[in-house]
Coordinates of C-alpha atoms in Angstrom, one line a residue:
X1 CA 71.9 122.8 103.0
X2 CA 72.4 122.2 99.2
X3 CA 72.5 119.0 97.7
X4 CA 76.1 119.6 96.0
X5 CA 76.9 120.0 100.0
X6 CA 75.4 116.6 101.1
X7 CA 77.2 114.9 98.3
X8 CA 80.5 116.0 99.0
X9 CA 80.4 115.2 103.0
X10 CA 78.8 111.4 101.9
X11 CA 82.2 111.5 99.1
X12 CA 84.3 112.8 102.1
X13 CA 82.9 109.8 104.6
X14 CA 83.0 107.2 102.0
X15 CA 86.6 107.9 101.2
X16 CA 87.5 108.1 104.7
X17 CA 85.9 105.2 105.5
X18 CA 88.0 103.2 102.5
X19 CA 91.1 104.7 104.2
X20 CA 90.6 102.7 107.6
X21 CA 89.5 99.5 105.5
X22 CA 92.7 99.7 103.4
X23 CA 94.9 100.3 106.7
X24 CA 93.4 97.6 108.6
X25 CA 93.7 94.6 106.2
X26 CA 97.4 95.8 105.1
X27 CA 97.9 95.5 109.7
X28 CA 95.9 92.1 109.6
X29 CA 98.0 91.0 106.6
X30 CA 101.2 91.0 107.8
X31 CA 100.2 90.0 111.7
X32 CA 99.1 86.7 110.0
X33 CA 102.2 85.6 110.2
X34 CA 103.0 85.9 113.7
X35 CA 99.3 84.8 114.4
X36 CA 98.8 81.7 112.4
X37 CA 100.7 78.2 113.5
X38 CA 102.0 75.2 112.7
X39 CA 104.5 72.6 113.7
X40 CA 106.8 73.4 111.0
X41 CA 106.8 77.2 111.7
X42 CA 107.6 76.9 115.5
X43 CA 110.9 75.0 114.7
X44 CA 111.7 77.2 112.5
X45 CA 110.7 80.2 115.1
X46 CA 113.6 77.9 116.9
X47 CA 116.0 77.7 114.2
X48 CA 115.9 81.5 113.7
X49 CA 116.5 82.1 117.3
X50 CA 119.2 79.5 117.6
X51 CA 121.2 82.1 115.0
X52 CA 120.1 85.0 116.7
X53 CA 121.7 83.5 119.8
X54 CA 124.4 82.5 118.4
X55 CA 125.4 86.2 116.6
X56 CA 124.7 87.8 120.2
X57 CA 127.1 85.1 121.9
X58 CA 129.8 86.2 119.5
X59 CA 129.1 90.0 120.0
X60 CA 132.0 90.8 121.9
X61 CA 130.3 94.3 123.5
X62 CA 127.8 92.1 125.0
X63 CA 129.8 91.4 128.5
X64 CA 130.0 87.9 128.7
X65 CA 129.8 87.9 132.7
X66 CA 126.3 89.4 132.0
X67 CA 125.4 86.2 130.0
X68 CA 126.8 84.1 132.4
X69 CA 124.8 85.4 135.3
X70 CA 121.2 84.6 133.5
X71 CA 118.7 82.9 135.0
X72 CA 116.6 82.7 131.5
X73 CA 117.6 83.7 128.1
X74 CA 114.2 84.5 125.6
X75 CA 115.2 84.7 122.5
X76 CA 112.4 86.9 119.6
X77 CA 113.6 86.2 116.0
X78 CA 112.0 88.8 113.8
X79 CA 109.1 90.5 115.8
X80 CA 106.8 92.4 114.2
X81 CA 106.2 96.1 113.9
X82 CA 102.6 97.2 112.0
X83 CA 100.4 100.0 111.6
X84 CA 100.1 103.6 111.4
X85 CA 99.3 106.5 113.9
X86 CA 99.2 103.9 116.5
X87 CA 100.9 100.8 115.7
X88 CA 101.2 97.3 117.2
X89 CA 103.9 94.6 117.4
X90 CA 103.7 90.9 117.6
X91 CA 105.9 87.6 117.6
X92 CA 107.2 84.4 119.1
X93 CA 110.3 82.9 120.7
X94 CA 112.2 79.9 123.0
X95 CA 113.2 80.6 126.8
X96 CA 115.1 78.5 127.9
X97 CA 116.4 78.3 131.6
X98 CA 118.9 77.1 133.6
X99 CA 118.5 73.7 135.7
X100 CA 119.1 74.4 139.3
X101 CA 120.0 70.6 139.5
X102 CA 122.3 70.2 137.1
X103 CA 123.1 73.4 135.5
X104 CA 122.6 72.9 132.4
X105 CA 120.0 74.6 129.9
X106 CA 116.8 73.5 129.7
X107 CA 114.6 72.5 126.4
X108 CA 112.5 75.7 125.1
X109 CA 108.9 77.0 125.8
X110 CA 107.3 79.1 123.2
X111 CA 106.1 82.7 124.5
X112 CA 105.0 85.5 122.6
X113 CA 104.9 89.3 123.0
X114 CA 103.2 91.9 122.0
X115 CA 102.6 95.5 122.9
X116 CA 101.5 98.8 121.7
X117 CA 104.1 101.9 120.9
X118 CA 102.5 105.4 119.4
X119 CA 104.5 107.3 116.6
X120 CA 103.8 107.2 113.0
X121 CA 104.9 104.2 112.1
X122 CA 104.8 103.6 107.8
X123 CA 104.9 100.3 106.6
X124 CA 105.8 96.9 108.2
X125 CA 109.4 96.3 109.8
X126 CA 110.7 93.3 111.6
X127 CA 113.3 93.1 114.4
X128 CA 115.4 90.5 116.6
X129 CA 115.3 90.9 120.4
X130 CA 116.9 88.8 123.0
X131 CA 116.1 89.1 127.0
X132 CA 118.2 88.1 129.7
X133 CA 116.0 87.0 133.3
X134 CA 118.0 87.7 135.8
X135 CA 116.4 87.3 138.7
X136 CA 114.1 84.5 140.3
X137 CA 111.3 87.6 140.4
X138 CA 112.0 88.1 136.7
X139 CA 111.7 84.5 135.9
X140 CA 108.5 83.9 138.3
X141 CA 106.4 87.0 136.7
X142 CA 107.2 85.1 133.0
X143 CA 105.9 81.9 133.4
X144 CA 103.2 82.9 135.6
X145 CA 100.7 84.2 132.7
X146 CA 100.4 87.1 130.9
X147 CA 103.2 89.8 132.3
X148 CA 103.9 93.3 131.2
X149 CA 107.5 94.5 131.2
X150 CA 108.4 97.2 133.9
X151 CA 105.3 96.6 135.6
X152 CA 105.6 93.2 136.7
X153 CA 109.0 92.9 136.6
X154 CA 112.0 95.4 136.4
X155 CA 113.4 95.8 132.8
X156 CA 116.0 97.9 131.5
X157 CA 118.6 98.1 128.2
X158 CA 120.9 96.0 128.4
X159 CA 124.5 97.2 129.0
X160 CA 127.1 97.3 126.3
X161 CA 131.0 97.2 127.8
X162 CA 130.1 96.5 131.2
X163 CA 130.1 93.8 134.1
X164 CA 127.2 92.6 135.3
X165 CA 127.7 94.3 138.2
X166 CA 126.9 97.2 137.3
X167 CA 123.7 96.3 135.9
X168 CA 122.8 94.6 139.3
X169 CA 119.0 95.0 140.6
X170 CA 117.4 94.7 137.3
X171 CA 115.2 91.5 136.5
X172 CA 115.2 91.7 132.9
X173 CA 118.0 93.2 130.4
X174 CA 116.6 93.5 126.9
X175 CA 118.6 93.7 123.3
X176 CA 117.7 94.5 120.2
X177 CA 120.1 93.2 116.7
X178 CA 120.7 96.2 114.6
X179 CA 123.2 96.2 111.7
X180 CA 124.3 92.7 112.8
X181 CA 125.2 94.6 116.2
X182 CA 122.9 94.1 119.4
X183 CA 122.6 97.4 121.5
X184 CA 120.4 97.7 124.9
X185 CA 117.2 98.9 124.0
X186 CA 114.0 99.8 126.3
X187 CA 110.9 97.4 125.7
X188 CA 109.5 98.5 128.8
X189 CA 105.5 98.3 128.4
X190 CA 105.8 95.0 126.4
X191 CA 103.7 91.8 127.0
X192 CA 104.7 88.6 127.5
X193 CA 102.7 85.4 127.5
X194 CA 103.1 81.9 127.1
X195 CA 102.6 80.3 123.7
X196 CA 100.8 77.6 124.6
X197 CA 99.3 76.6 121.7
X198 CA 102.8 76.4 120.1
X199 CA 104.0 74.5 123.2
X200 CA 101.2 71.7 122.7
X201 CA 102.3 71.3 119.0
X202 CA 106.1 71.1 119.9
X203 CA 105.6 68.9 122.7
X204 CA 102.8 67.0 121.4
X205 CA 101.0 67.5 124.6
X206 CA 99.5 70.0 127.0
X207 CA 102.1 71.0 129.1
X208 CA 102.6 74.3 131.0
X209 CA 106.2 76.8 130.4
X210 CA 107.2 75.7 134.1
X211 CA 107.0 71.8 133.4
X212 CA 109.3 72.9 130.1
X213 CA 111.7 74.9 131.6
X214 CA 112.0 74.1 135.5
X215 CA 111.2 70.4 135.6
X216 CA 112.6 69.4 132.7
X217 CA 109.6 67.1 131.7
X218 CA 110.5 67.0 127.9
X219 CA 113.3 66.5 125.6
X220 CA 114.9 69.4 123.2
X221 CA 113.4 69.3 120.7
X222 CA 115.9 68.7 117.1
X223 CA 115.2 72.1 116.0
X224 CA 116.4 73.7 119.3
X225 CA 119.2 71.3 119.9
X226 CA 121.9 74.2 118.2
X227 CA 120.6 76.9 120.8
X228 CA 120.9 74.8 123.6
X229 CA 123.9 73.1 123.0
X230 CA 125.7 77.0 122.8
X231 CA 124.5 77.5 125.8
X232 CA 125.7 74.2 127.3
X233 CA 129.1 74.5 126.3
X234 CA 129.9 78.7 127.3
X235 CA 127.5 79.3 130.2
X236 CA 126.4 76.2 131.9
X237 CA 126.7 76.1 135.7
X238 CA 128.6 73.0 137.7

């Protein structure tokens, strides 16, 4: 084999090689964002889902009896969508539950999701997703660890237009804001997991999503106070 042949198959790996270098820092830039922390950025994660909430509580093809009959509502302001070939997503959000005491809507614990999803995807995109739990299996597989949507819990798009009736059987209804519209959408094969590092920060503690959001062991925080408050006054339970 020539020489002119060797240098061209080193030119060919070098450049190749500079090709997954460049892809991976441009994926590991913008995941910093969803990866790194701090108390400032979690109330903000929770002022950024409080008017997420809020748009999707004023969508009027959102059936409001489907609302009503949630166990949980998560809420995923601006979730991230990176890579290319195979590409991965990543962000954080509140859920916040019902009490079964008093009805009202608990103080938020931080969870995050992630998941993979093949496709060419170019370029970094960001999204807002809200999931409604509405079962007691649904809410269980959530807060306890790590949980992958539509295997350990039933999830399906969310109906537009409908009763919740007609959406009965399903643990989890997911939506995704488009256009300043939400529209079901499949995030089947998602991961969910609790945040607790986020939690700690917020709460100034350890504490675990089911002290947060089933014993009510903490106070709202300020920056969550608009999300919950909605909730309070449309779909709390007497």
């Amino acid at each position: 084999m020539s020489t002119s042949v060797f240098a061209r198959f080193g030119a060919y790996i070098t450049k190749k090689s500079m090709c997954i270098w460049l892809v991976s820092t441009f994926v590991i830039t913008l995941a910093l964002p969803v990866w790194a922390g701090s108390k400032e950025k979690d109330e903000e994660t929770l002022k950024n889902a409080t008017n997420v909430l809020r748009k999707m509580l004023s969508d009027q093809n959102i059936p409001s009896d489907v609302i009503a009959k949630a166990d949980c509502v998560i809420v995923l302001p601006n979730v991230k969508k990176v890579g290319f070939g195979i590409g991965g997503s990543g962000g954080r959000g509140p859920m916040v539950c019902r009490s079964n005491s008093t009805g009202k809507w608990s103080a938020p614990a931080m969870f995050s999701v992630g998941g993979v999803s093949a496709g060419l995807q170019v370029g970094g995109s960001s999204s807002d997703y809200v999931l409604l739990i509405m079962s007691e299996k649904g809410v269980n597989a959530i807060l306890n660890g790590k949980m992958e949507l539509g295997r350990d819990a039933t999830a399906a798009a969310g109906p537009s237009g409908a009763s919740a009736a007609s959406v009965a059987g399903n643990d989890i209804l997911t939506y995704k804001q488009a256009k300043g519209l939400f529209a079901g959408v499949s995030l089947s094969g998602a991961s969910l997991q609790p945040d607790n590092d986020a939690n700690q920060r917020l709460y100034g503690r350890s504490i675990t999503p089911q002290e947060i959001v089933q014993a009510n062991a903490v106070p709202t925080p300020m920056a969550a106070h608009g999300m919950v408050a909605r909730l309070d006054s449309k779909y709390a339970r007497n």
